[in-house]
Coordinates of C-alpha atoms in Angstrom, one line a residue:
X1 CA -13.8 -35.1 -35.7
X2 CA -11.5 -37.7 -37.2
X3 CA -9.5 -37.9 -34.0
X4 CA -12.7 -38.5 -32.0
X5 CA -13.8 -41.1 -34.6
X6 CA -10.4 -42.8 -34.3
X7 CA -10.9 -42.9 -30.5
X8 CA -14.3 -44.5 -30.9
X9 CA -13.1 -47.0 -33.5
X10 CA -10.1 -48.0 -31.3
X11 CA -12.2 -48.6 -28.2
X12 CA -12.2 -52.4 -28.6
X13 CA -8.5 -52.4 -29.3
X14 CA -8.1 -50.5 -26.0
X15 CA -10.0 -53.2 -24.1
X16 CA -7.6 -55.8 -25.4
X17 CA -4.5 -53.8 -24.6
X18 CA -5.4 -51.7 -21.5
X19 CA -8.6 -53.6 -20.4
X20 CA -6.8 -55.8 -17.9
X21 CA -5.4 -52.8 -16.1
X22 CA -8.7 -50.9 -16.2
X23 CA -10.8 -53.9 -15.1
X24 CA -8.4 -54.7 -12.2
X25 CA -8.4 -51.1 -10.8
X26 CA -8.9 -51.1 -7.1
X27 CA -12.0 -49.6 -5.5
X28 CA -11.1 -46.7 -3.2
X29 CA -14.2 -47.3 -1.1
X30 CA -16.8 -50.1 -1.2
X31 CA -19.7 -48.0 -2.6
X32 CA -20.8 -47.5 -6.2
X33 CA -20.1 -43.8 -6.3
X34 CA -16.4 -44.4 -5.4
X35 CA -16.2 -47.2 -8.0
X36 CA -17.5 -44.9 -10.8
X37 CA -15.4 -41.9 -9.6
X38 CA -12.2 -44.0 -9.6
X39 CA -12.9 -45.2 -13.2
X40 CA -13.6 -41.7 -14.4
X41 CA -10.4 -40.4 -12.8
X42 CA -8.4 -43.3 -14.4
X43 CA -9.8 -42.3 -17.9
X44 CA -9.2 -38.6 -17.2
X45 CA -5.5 -39.5 -16.4
X46 CA -5.2 -41.2 -19.8
X47 CA -6.6 -38.2 -21.6
X48 CA -4.3 -35.9 -19.7
X49 CA -1.3 -37.8 -20.9
X50 CA -2.6 -37.9 -24.4
X51 CA -3.1 -34.1 -24.3
X52 CA 0.5 -33.6 -23.1
X53 CA 1.9 -35.9 -25.8
X54 CA -0.3 -34.1 -28.4
X55 CA 1.1 -30.8 -27.4
X56 CA 4.7 -32.1 -27.7
X57 CA 4.1 -33.8 -31.1
X58 CA 2.1 -30.8 -32.4
X59 CA 5.0 -28.6 -31.5
X60 CA 7.3 -31.0 -33.3
X61 CA 4.9 -30.8 -36.3
X62 CA 5.2 -27.0 -36.3
X63 CA 9.0 -27.3 -36.6
X64 CA 8.6 -29.8 -39.4
X65 CA 6.3 -27.4 -41.3
X66 CA 8.9 -24.6 -40.9
X67 CA 11.6 -26.9 -42.1
X68 CA 9.5 -28.1 -45.1
X69 CA 9.6 -31.8 -44.0
X70 CA 6.0 -32.3 -42.9
X71 CA 4.8 -33.9 -46.1
X72 CA 7.7 -36.3 -46.2
X73 CA 7.3 -37.2 -42.5
X74 CA 3.5 -37.7 -43.0
X75 CA 4.2 -40.2 -45.8
X76 CA 6.8 -42.0 -43.8
X77 CA 4.5 -42.2 -40.8
X78 CA 1.6 -43.5 -43.0
X79 CA 3.8 -46.2 -44.5
X80 CA 5.0 -47.1 -40.9
X81 CA 1.4 -47.5 -39.8
X82 CA 0.5 -49.8 -42.7
X83 CA 3.6 -51.9 -42.0
X84 CA 2.8 -52.1 -38.3
X85 CA -0.7 -53.4 -39.1
X86 CA 0.7 -56.1 -41.4
X87 CA 3.4 -57.4 -39.0
X88 CA 2.5 -60.8 -37.8
X89 CA 1.6 -61.0 -34.0
X90 CA 4.6 -63.2 -33.2
X91 CA 7.0 -60.5 -34.4
X92 CA 5.1 -57.8 -32.6
X93 CA 5.6 -59.9 -29.4
X94 CA 9.3 -60.0 -30.1
X95 CA 9.4 -56.3 -30.5
X96 CA 7.6 -55.8 -27.2
X97 CA 10.2 -58.1 -25.5
X98 CA 13.1 -56.1 -26.9
X99 CA 15.5 -54.8 -24.3
X100 CA 15.0 -51.1 -25.3
X101 CA 11.2 -51.5 -25.1
X102 CA 11.4 -53.3 -21.8
X103 CA 13.7 -50.6 -20.4
X104 CA 11.1 -48.0 -21.2
X105 CA 8.0 -49.9 -20.1
X106 CA 9.2 -51.6 -16.9
X107 CA 9.4 -48.4 -14.8
X108 CA 5.9 -47.5 -16.0
X109 CA 4.6 -51.0 -15.1
X110 CA 6.3 -50.8 -11.7
X111 CA 4.8 -47.4 -11.0
X112 CA 1.3 -48.7 -11.9
X113 CA 1.8 -51.7 -9.6
X114 CA 2.8 -49.4 -6.7
X115 CA -0.3 -47.2 -7.3
X116 CA -2.6 -50.2 -7.3
X117 CA -1.5 -50.9 -3.8
X118 CA -2.5 -47.4 -2.7
X119 CA -6.0 -47.7 -4.1
X120 CA -6.8 -44.0 -3.6
X121 CA -8.6 -41.6 -6.0
X122 CA -5.3 -39.8 -6.7
X123 CA -3.8 -43.2 -7.4
X124 CA -6.6 -43.9 -10.0
X125 CA -5.7 -40.7 -11.8
X126 CA -2.0 -41.4 -11.7
X127 CA -2.5 -44.9 -13.0
X128 CA -4.3 -43.4 -16.0
X129 CA -1.4 -40.9 -16.5
X130 CA 1.2 -43.7 -16.5
X131 CA -1.1 -46.0 -18.6
X132 CA -1.1 -43.2 -21.3
X133 CA 2.6 -43.6 -21.7
X134 CA 2.5 -47.3 -22.4
X135 CA 3.3 -48.3 -26.0
X136 CA 0.1 -48.4 -28.2
X137 CA -0.1 -48.5 -32.0
X138 CA -3.4 -46.5 -32.1
X139 CA -2.0 -43.8 -29.9
X140 CA 0.9 -43.5 -32.4
X141 CA -1.6 -43.2 -35.2
X142 CA -3.4 -40.3 -33.3
X143 CA 0.0 -38.7 -32.6
X144 CA 0.7 -38.7 -36.3
X145 CA -2.5 -36.5 -36.5
X146 CA -1.1 -34.3 -33.8
X147 CA 2.1 -33.8 -35.8
X148 CA 0.1 -33.0 -38.9
X149 CA -1.9 -30.4 -36.9
X150 CA 1.1 -28.1 -37.0
X151 CA 1.1 -26.6 -33.5
X152 CA 1.0 -27.5 -29.8
X153 CA -2.6 -26.4 -29.1
X154 CA -4.1 -28.2 -32.1
X155 CA -1.9 -31.3 -31.4
X156 CA -3.2 -31.3 -27.8
X157 CA -6.8 -30.9 -29.1
X158 CA -6.4 -33.8 -31.5
X159 CA -5.2 -36.1 -28.6
X160 CA -7.9 -34.9 -26.2
X161 CA -10.5 -35.8 -28.8
X162 CA -8.9 -39.1 -29.4
X163 CA -8.8 -39.9 -25.7
X164 CA -12.4 -38.8 -25.2
X165 CA -13.4 -41.2 -28.0
X166 CA -11.8 -44.1 -26.2
X167 CA -13.6 -43.4 -22.9
X168 CA -17.1 -44.9 -23.6
X169 CA -15.7 -48.3 -24.4
X170 CA -13.0 -48.3 -21.7
X171 CA -15.5 -47.0 -19.1
X172 CA -18.0 -49.7 -20.0
X173 CA -15.2 -52.3 -19.7
X174 CA -14.4 -51.2 -16.2
X175 CA -18.0 -51.1 -15.1
X176 CA -19.1 -54.4 -16.6
X177 CA -15.7 -56.0 -15.7
X178 CA -16.8 -55.9 -12.1
X179 CA -19.6 -58.3 -12.9
X180 CA -17.7 -60.6 -15.2
X181 CA -15.7 -63.5 -13.8
X182 CA -12.0 -64.1 -14.8
X183 CA -12.8 -66.9 -17.3
X184 CA -15.2 -64.7 -19.2
X185 CA -12.7 -61.8 -19.2
X186 CA -10.1 -64.1 -20.8
X187 CA -12.6 -65.1 -23.6
X188 CA -13.5 -61.4 -24.2
X189 CA -9.8 -60.5 -24.4
X190 CA -9.2 -63.2 -27.0
X191 CA -12.3 -62.2 -29.0
X192 CA -11.2 -58.6 -29.0
X193 CA -7.8 -59.5 -30.4
X194 CA -9.5 -61.2 -33.3

């Protein structure tokens, strides 16, 4: 329940971070059913990636429980989350421009760009898959919950629920983004950041 709630609560953050990708998704065909189907597949792709990451981090959490480190790791992750929230935006921008971060994200962004050109239903799903791997503070918070879950299945469930919680806001952004011009989108993005 807490993972689902975190997903719902982070929806507006998702619009600010992933909204431009979601709103700009190509339309496989020109009809409304194709438009909606493409957006659902994109969101399903994100949830699939979250599920995979949750399983990996849940498995990691099970190893930490066996080793007796889970409580210490939970405290360290909690402190890191608080620090991440308190870091001024200008420093966050510097972190995102760091060579290591760029080395990890540039191939993902290139892959997303190539998939945009295809504009097929499978491309929508794969864009969601790749989007799920892009750096995101709230995904990291949810992954801390996956670690604390203590096994791969529970970790996967935590991340599926988190992802499902983000879908209503992200889906609404993709639907209404079709009817909102670029100038209004920019204003919404700035407002969401605040």
